[in-house]
Short mmCIF file of C-alpha atoms and ligand atoms in Angstrom, two decimals:
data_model
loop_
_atom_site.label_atom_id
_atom_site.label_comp_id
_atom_site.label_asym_id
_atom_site.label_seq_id
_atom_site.Cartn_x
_atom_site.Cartn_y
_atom_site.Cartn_z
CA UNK A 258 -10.52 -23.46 22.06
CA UNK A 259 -7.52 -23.20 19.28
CA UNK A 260 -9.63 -21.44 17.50
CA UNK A 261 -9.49 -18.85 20.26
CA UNK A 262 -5.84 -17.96 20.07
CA UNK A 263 -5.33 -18.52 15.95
CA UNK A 264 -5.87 -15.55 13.40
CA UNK A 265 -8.40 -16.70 10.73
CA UNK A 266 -6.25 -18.32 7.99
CA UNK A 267 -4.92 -15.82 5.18
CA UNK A 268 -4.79 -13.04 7.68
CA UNK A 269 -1.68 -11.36 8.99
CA UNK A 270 -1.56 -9.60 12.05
CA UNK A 271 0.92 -6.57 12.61
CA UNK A 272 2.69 -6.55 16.00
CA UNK A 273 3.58 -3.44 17.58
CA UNK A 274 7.73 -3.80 16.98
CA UNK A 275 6.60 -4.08 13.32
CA UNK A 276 3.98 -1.34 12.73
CA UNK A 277 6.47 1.76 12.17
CA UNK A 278 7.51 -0.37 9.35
CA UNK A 279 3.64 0.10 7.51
CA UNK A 280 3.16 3.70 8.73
CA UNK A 281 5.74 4.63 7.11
CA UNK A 282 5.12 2.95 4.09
CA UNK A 283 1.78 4.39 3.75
CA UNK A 284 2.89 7.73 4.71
CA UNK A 285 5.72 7.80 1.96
CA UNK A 286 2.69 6.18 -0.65
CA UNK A 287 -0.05 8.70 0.42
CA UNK A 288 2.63 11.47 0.46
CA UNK A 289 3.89 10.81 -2.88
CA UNK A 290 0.41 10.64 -4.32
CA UNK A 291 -0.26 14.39 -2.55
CA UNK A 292 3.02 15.71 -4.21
CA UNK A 293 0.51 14.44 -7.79
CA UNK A 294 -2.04 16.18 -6.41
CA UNK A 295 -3.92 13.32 -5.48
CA UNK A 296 -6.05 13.64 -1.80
CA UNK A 297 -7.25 10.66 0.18
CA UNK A 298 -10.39 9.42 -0.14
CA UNK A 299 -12.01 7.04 2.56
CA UNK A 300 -15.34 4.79 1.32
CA UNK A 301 -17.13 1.80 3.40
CA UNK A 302 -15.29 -1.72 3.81
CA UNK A 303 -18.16 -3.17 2.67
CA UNK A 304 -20.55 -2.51 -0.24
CA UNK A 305 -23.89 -3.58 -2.09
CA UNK A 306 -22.27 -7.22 -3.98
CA UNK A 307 -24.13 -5.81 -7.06
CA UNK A 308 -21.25 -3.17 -7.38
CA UNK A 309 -18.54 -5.31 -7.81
CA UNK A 310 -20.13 -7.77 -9.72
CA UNK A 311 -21.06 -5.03 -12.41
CA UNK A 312 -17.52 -3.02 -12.24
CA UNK A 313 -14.91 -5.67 -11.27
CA UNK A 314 -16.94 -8.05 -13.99
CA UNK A 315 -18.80 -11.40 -13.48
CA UNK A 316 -16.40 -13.17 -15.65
CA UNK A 317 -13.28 -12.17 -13.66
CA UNK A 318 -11.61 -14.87 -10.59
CA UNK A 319 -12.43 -12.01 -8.52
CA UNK A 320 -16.39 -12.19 -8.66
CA UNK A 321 -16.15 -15.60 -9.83
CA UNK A 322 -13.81 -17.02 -6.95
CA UNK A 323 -12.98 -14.78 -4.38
CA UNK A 324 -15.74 -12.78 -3.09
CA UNK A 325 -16.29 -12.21 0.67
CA UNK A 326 -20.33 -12.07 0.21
CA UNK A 327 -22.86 -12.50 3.09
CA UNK A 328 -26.53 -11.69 3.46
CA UNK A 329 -26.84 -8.86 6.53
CA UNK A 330 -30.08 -8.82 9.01
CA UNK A 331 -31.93 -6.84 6.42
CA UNK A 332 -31.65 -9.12 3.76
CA UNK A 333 -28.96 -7.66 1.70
CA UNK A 334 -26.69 -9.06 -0.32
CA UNK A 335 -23.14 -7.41 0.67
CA UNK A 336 -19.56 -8.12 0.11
CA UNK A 337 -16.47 -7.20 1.53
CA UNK A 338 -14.29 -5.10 -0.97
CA UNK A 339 -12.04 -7.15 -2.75
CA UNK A 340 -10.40 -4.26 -4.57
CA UNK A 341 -10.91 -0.07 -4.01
CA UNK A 342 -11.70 1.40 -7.89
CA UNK A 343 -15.24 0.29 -7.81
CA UNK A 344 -15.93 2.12 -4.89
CA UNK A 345 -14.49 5.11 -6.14
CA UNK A 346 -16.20 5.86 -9.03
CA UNK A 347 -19.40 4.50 -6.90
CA UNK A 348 -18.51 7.50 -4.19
CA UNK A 349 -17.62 9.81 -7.19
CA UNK A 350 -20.99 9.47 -8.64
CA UNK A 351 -22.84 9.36 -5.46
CA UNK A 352 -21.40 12.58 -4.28
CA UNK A 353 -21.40 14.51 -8.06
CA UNK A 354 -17.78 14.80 -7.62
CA UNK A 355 -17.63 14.88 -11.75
CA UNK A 356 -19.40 17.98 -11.50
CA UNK A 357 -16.13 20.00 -10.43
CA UNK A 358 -13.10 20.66 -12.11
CA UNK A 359 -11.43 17.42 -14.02
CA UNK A 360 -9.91 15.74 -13.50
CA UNK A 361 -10.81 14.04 -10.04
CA UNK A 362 -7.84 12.42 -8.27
CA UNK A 363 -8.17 10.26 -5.43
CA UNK A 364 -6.04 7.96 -3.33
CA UNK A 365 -6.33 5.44 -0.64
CA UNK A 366 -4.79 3.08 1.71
CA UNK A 367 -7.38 -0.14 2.17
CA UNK A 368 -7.64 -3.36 3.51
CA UNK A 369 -9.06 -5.72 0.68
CA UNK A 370 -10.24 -9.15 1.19
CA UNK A 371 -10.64 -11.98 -1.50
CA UNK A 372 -11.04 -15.55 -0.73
CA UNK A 373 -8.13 -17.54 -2.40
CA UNK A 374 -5.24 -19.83 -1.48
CA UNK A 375 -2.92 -18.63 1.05
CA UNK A 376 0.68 -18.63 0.02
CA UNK A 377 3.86 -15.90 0.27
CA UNK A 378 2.46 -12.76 -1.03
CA UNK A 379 -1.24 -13.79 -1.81
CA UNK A 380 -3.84 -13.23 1.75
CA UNK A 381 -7.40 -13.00 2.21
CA UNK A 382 -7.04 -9.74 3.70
CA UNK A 383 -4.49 -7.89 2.53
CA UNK A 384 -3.86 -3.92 1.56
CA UNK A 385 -3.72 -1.71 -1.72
CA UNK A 386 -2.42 1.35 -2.06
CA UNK A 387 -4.37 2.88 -4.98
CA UNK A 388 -4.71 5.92 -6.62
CA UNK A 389 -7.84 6.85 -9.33
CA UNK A 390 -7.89 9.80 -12.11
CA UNK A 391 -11.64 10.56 -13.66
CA UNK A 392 -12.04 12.79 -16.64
CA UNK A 393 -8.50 12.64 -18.92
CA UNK A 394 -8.13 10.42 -21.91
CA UNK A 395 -4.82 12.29 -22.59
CA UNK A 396 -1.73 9.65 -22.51
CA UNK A 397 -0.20 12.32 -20.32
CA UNK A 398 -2.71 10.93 -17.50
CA UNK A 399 -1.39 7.34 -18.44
CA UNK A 400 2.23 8.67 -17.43
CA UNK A 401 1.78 10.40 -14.82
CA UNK A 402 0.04 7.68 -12.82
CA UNK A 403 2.98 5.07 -13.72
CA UNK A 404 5.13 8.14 -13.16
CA UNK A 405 3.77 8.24 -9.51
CA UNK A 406 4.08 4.41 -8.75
CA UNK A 407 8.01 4.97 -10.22
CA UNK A 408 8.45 8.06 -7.76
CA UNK A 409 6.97 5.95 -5.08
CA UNK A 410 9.72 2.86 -5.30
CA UNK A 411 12.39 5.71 -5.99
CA UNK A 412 11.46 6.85 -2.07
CA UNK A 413 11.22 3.53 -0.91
CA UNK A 414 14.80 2.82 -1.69
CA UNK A 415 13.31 -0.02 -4.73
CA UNK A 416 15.19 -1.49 -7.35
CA UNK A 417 14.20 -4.73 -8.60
CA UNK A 418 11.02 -3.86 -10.31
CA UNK A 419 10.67 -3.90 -13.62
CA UNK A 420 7.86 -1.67 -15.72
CA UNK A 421 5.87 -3.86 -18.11
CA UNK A 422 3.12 -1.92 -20.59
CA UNK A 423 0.88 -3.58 -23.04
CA UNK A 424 -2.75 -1.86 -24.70
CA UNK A 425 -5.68 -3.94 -24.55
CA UNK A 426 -8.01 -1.69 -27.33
CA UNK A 427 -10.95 -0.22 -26.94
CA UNK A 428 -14.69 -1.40 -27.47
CA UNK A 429 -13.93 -0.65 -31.25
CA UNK A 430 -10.94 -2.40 -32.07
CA UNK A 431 -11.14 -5.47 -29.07
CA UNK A 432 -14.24 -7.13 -31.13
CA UNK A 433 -11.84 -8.08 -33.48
CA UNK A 434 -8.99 -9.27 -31.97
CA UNK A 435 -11.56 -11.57 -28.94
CA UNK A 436 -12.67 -13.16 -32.40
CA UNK A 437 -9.51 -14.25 -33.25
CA UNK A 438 -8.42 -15.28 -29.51
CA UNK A 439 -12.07 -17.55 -30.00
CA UNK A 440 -11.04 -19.01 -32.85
CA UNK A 441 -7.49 -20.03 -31.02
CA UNK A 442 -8.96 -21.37 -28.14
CA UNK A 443 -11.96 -23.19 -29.62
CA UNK A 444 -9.06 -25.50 -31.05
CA UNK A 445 -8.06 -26.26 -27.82
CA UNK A 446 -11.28 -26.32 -25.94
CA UNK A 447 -11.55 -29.59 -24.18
CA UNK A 448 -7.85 -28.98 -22.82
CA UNK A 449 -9.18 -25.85 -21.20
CA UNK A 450 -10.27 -25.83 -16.94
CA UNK A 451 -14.01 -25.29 -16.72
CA UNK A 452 -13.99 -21.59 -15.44
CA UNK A 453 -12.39 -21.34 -19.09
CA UNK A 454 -14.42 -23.12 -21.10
CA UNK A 455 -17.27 -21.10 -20.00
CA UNK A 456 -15.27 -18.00 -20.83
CA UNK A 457 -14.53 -18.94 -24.06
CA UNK A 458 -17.50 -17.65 -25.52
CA UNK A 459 -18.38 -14.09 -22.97
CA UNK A 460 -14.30 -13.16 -22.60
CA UNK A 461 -11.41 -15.20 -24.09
CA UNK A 462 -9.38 -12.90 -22.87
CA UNK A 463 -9.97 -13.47 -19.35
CA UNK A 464 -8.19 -17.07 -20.27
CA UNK A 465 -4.86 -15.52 -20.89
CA UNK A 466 -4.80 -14.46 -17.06
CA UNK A 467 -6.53 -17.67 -15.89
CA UNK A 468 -3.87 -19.49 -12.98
CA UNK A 469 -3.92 -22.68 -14.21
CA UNK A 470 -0.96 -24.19 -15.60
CA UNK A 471 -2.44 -25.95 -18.76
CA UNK A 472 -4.39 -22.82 -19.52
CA UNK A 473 -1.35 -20.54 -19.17
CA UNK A 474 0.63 -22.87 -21.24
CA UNK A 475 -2.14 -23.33 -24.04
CA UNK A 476 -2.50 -19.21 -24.05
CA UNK A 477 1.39 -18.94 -24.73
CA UNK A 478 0.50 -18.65 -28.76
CA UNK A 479 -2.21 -17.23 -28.23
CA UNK A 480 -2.82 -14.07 -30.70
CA UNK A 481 -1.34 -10.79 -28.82
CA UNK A 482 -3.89 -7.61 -29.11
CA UNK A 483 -0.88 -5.17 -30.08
CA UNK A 484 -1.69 -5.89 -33.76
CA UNK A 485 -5.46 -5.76 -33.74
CA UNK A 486 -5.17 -2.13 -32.01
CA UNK A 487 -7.64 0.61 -34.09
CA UNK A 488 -5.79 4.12 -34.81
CA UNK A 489 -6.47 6.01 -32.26
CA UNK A 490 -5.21 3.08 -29.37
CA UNK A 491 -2.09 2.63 -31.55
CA UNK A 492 -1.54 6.71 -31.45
CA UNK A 493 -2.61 6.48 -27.45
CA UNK A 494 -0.22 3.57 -27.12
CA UNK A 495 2.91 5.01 -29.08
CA UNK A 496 2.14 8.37 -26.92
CA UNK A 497 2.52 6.76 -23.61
CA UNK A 498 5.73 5.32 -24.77
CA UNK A 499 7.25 8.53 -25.75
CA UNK A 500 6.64 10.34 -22.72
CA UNK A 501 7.75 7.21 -20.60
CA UNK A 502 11.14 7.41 -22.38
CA UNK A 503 10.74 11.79 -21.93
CA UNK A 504 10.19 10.90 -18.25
CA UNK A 505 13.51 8.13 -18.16
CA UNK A 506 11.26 5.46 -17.02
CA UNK A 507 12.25 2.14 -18.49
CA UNK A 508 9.71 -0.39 -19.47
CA UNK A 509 9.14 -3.19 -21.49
CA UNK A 510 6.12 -3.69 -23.77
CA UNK A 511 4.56 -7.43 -22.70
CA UNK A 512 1.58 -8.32 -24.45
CA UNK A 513 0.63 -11.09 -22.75
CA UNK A 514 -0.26 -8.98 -19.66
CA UNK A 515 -4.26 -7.88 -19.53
CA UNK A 516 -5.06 -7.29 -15.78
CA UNK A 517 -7.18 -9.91 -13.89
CA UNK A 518 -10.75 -7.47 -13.90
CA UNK A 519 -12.73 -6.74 -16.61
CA UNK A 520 -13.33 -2.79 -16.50
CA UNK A 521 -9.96 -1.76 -18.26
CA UNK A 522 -9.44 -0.47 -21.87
CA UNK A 523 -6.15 0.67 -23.66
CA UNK A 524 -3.36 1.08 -21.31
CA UNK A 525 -2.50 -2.16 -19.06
CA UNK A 526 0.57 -1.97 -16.55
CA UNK A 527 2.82 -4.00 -13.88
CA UNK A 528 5.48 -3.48 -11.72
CA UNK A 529 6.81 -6.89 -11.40
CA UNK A 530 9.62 -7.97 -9.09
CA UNK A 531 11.86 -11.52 -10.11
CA UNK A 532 12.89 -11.59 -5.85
CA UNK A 533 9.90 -12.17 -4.14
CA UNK A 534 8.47 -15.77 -5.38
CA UNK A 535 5.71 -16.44 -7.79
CA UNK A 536 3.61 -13.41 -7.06
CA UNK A 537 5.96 -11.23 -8.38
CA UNK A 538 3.40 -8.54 -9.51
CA UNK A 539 3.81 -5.47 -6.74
CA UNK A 540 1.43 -2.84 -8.76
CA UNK A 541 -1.25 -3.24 -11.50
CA UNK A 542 -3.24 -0.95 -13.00
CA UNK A 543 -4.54 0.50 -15.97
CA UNK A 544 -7.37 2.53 -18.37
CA UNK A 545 -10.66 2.15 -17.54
CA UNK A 546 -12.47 4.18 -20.35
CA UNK A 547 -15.84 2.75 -20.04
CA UNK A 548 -16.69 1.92 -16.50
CA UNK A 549 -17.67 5.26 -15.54
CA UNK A 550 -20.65 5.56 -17.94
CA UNK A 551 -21.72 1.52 -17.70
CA UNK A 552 -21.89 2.55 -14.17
CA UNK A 553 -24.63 5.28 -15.03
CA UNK A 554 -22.30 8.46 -14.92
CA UNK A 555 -21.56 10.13 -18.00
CA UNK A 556 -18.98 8.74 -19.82
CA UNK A 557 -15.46 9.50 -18.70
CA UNK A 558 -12.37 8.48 -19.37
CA UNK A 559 -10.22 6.75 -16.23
CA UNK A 560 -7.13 5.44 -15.10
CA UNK A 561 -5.62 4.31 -12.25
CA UNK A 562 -3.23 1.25 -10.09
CA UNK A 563 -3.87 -0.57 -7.00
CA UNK A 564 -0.18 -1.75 -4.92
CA UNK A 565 -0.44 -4.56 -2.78
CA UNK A 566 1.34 -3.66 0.41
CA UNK A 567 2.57 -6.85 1.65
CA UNK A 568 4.30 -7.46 -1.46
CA UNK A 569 5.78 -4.21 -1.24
CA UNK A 570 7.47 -5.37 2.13
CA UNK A 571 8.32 -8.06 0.72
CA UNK A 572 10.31 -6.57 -1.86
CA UNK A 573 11.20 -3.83 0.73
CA UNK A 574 13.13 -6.41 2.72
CA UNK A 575 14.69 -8.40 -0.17
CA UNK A 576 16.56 -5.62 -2.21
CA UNK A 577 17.20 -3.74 1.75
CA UNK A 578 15.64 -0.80 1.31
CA UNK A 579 16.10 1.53 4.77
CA UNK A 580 13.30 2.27 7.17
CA UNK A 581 13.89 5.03 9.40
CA UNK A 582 14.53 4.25 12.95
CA UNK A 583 11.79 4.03 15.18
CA UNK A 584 10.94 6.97 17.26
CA UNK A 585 11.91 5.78 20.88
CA UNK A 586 11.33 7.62 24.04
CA UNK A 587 12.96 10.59 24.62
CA UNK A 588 13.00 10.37 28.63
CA UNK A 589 12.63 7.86 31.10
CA UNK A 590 12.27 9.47 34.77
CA UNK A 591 12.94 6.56 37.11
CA UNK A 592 11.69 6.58 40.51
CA UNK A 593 12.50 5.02 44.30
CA UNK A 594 9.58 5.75 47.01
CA UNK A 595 6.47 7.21 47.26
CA UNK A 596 7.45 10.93 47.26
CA UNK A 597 9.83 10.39 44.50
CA UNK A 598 7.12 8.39 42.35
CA UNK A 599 4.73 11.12 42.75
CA UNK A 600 7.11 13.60 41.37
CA UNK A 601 8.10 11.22 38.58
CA UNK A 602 4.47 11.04 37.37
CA UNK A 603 4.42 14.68 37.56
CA UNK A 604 7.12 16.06 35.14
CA UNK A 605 6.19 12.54 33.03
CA UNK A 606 3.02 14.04 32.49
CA UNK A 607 4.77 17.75 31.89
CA UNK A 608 6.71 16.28 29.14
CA UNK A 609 4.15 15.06 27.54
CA UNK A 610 2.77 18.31 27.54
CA UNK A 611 5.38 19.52 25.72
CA UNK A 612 5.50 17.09 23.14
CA UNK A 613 7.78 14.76 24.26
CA UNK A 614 7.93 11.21 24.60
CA UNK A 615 8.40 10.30 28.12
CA UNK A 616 7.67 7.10 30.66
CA UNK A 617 7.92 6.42 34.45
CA UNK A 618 7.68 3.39 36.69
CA UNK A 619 4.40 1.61 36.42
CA UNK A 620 5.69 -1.60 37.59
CA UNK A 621 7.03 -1.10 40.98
CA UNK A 622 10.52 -2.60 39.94
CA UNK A 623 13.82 -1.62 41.77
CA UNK A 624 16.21 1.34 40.07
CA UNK A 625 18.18 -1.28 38.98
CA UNK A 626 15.55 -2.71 36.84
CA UNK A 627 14.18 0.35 35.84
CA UNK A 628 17.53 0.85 34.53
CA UNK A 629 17.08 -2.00 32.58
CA UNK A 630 13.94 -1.02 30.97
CA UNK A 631 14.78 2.29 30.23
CA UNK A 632 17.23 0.26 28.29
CA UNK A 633 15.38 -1.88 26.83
CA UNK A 634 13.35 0.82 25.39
CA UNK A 635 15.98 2.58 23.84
CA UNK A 636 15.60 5.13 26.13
CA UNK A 637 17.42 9.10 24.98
CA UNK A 638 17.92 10.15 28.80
CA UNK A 639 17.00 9.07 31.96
CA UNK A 640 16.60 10.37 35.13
CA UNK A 641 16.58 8.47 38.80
CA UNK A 642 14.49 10.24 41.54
CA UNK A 643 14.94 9.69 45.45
CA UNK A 644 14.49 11.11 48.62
CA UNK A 645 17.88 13.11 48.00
CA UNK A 646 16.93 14.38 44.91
CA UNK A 647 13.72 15.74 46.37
CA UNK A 648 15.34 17.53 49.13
CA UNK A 649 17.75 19.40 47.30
CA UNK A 650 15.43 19.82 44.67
CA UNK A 651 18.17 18.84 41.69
CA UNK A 652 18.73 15.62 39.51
CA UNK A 653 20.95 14.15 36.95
CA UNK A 654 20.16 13.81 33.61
CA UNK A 655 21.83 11.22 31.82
CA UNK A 656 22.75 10.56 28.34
CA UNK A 657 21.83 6.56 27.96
CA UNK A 658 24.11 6.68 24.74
CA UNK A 659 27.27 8.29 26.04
CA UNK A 660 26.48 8.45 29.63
CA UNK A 661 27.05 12.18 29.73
CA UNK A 662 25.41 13.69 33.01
CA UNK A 663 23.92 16.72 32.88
CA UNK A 664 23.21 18.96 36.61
CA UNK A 665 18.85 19.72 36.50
CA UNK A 666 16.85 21.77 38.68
CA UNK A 667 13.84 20.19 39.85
CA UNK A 668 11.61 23.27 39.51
CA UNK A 669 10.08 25.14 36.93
CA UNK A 670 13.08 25.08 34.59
CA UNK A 671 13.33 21.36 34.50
CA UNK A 672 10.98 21.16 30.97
CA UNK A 673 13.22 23.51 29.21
CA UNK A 674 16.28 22.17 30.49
CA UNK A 675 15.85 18.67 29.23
CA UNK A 676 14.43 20.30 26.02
CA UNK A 677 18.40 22.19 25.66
CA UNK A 678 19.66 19.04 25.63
CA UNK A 679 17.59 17.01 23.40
CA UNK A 680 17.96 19.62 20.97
CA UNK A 681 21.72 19.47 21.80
CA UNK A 682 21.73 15.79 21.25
CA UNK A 683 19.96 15.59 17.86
CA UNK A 684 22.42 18.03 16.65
CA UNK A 685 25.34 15.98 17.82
CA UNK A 686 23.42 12.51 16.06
CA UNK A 687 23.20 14.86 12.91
CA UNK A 688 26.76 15.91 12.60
CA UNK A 689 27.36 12.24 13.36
CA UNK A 690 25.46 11.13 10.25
CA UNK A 691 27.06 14.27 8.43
CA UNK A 692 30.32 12.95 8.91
CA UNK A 693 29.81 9.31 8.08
CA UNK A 694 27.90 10.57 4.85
CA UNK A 695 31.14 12.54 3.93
CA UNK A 696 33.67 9.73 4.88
P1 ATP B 136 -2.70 -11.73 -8.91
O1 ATP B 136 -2.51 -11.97 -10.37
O2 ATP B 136 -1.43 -11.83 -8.11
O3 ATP B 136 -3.82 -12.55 -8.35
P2 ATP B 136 -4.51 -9.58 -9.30
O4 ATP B 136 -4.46 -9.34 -10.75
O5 ATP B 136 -5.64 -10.36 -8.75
O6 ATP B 136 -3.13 -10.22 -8.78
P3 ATP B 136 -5.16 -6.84 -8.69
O7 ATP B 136 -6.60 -7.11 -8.54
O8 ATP B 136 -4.71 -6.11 -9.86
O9 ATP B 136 -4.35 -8.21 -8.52
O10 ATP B 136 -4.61 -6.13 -7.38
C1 ATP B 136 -3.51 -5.24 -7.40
C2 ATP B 136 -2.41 -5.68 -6.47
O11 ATP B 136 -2.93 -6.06 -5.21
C3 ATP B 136 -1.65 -6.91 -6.93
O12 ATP B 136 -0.67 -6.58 -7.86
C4 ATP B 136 -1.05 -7.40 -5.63
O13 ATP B 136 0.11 -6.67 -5.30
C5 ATP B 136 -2.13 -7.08 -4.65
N1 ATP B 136 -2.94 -8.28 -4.39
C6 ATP B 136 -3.98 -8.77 -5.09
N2 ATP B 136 -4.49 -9.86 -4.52
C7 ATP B 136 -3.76 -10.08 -3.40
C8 ATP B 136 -3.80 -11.05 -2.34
N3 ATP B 136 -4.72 -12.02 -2.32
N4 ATP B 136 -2.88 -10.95 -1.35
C9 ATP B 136 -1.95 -9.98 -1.34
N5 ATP B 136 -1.87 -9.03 -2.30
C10 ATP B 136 -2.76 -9.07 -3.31
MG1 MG B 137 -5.82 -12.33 -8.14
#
């Protein structure tokens, strides 16, 4: 019976006094992204398990951990998305959007779901905001899609996040340098967990990124890739840089960083904050140069970032960045009697109409009560109806800030009328803000 009344664990549940909060997050995000020239795109929660395990990579925690994967009445292996890129480039090739003009931009807001330990910042369903680019292998693509995730904490009112870079090679140059990360951890094998050991030999790099303490501490000498980087990464590297500084985005270069899935090449980036506990890593992202083509498109270049949401609250809350105030009702038309709650419901319904927000009586209280509510709700105006009122056919109209009453005609007039004033009254809240700005 618990069961009943509990969320599933790892699951959050948004409550309606908190879900202004997200819409305007992902507004801003999805916003910012548009200003980049980046459009939404919108793909299935749930895909073939094949998909991921081929793009996201088979030796990654991801597919090797965390994957949501059930058989459906038709015998098919499927899996909830535990990430969006995959999906992506599997609707980009689907629908031949390579064939138009490169490069492709897309973004998207997503729930994501991966089975791992609860704790502060880490869910089994949580949310990305993402953003993909298909076709440029220009270093001008690596900074504008940083550049965007900058722009998008610069909104938010974000300042404790720190840019960290690092290049992971290429399918020429990374041979080299996984040898040497072999040789480093064959020395150490036995101390290794068992998800690393069998790593060892497929992708040693994966164990610089494994979670367990005596693996990260063992990969702390590890060999760093910077150093085993072929010409043309080193030039792609040393470009990104230099337009990073052009830009005046600050950023460190950490090569111990190498994103947790398989797919990326080159470029490799974080936007870390120190406030918000141990999973201090808001935005990852990086080059994906090869996925396209293993994925049976023609080879193109890619790059991209996925932004968990709930550690952007998080960070959100801890350095205060604003949120705007919630939009409240504009009216509340109170009512006492029959007659008087008929006419309520009426010019309720009228200001609708017209766009505003606007709420009567649904609870039979007394105008006292009402009063209360209308309160409660934060409430612009408010307006009491009774027999009087309906005989002479006026009303008041009062401010609920500073209980200014305004004379209304209960007739045709009566939309426009309370329209004057709201106008009026946002002007007077802007001059208000005006002044305190300039004090
Ligand atoms: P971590 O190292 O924290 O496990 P990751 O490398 O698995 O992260 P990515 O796959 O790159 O994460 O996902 C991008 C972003 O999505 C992360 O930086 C984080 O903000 C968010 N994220 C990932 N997994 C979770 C989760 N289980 N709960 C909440 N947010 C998550
Ligand atoms: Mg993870």
């Amino acid at each position: 019976m618990a069961l009943l009344t509990k969320a599933p664990r790892g699951t959050q549940d948004v409550l309606p006094s908190q879900s202004s909060r997200w819409q305007y997050v992902e507004a801003t995000l999805l916003n910012t992204a548009r200003l980049f020239g980046f459009k939404e795109i919108r793909f299935p929660t749930f895909e073939h398990t094949e998909l991921f395990i081929r793009s996201v990579g088979d030796t990654t925690d991801v597919v090797q951990k965390e994957m949501y994967t059930f058989t459906d009445k038709g015998d098919r292996s499927i899996t909830l998305r535990p990430e969006g890129t995959a999906s992506v480039v599997r609707t980009a090739l689907e629908h031949g959007l390579l064939n138009d003009a490169l490069p492709m931009k897309a973004s998207y807001v997503i729930p994501c779901f991966r089975y791992e330990k609860p704790q502060a910042g880490r869910l089994r369903e949580f949310h990305q905001f993402g953003v993909e680019m298909f076709g440029s292998q220009s270093p001008n693509a690596d900074a504008e899609v940083i550049g965007l995730v900058k722009n998008c904490f610069d909104t938010l009112g974000i300042t404790d996040i720190a840019l960290e870079i690092n290049s992971i090679g290429c399918p020429e140059c990374r041979p080299k340098y996984l040898k040497a990360l072999r040789e480093y951890f064959a020395a150490r094998q036995e101390e290794l967990c068992p998800t690393c050991q069998e790593r060892l030999e497929k992708n040693p790099m994966r164990i610089l990124d494994c979670k367990s303490p005596v693996c990260h501490d063992i990969a702390k000498d590890a060999p760093t890739g910077l150093e085993y980087l072929c010409q043309e990464c080193k030039e792609h590297f040393e470009g990104l840089k230099k337009r990073l500084e052009l830009m005046g985005i600050e950023y460190t270069v950490n090569p111990r960083i190498v994103r947790g899935l398989d797919y990326y090449t080159k470029t490799v980036f974080e936007f870390i904050s120190q406030n918000i506990g141990a999973q201090g890593t808001v935005c990852g992202g990086g080059r994906y140069d090869g996925l396209i083509g293993q994925m049976g498109g023609a080879p193109t270049p890619a790059i991209g970032f996925a932004m968990g949401l709930e550690r952007l609250l998080l960070v959100m809350d801890q350095c205060g960045a604003e949120f705007p105030p919630e939009q409240g009702c504009d009216v509340y038309i109170g009512s006492m009697g029959e007659a008087a709650s008929l006419k309520a419901v009426e010019l309720t319904a009228r200001l609708r109409e017209e766009g505003f927000s606007a709420e009567c009586d649904l609870m039979n209280r007394s105008v006292k009560a009402q009063m209360k509510y209308a309160d409660k709700i934060g409430a612009r105006y408010s307006v009491i109806l009774g027999e009087n009122e309906l005989s002479t056919g006026a009303c008041q109209l009062k401010n609920m800030k500073n209980r200014e009453i305004t004379e209304l005609k209960l007739d045709d007039s009566f939309v426009d009328a309370v329209y004057q004033q709201i106008m009026h009254s946002c002007y007077m809240d802007l001059e208000d803000s005006v002044e305190k700005m300039e004090l």
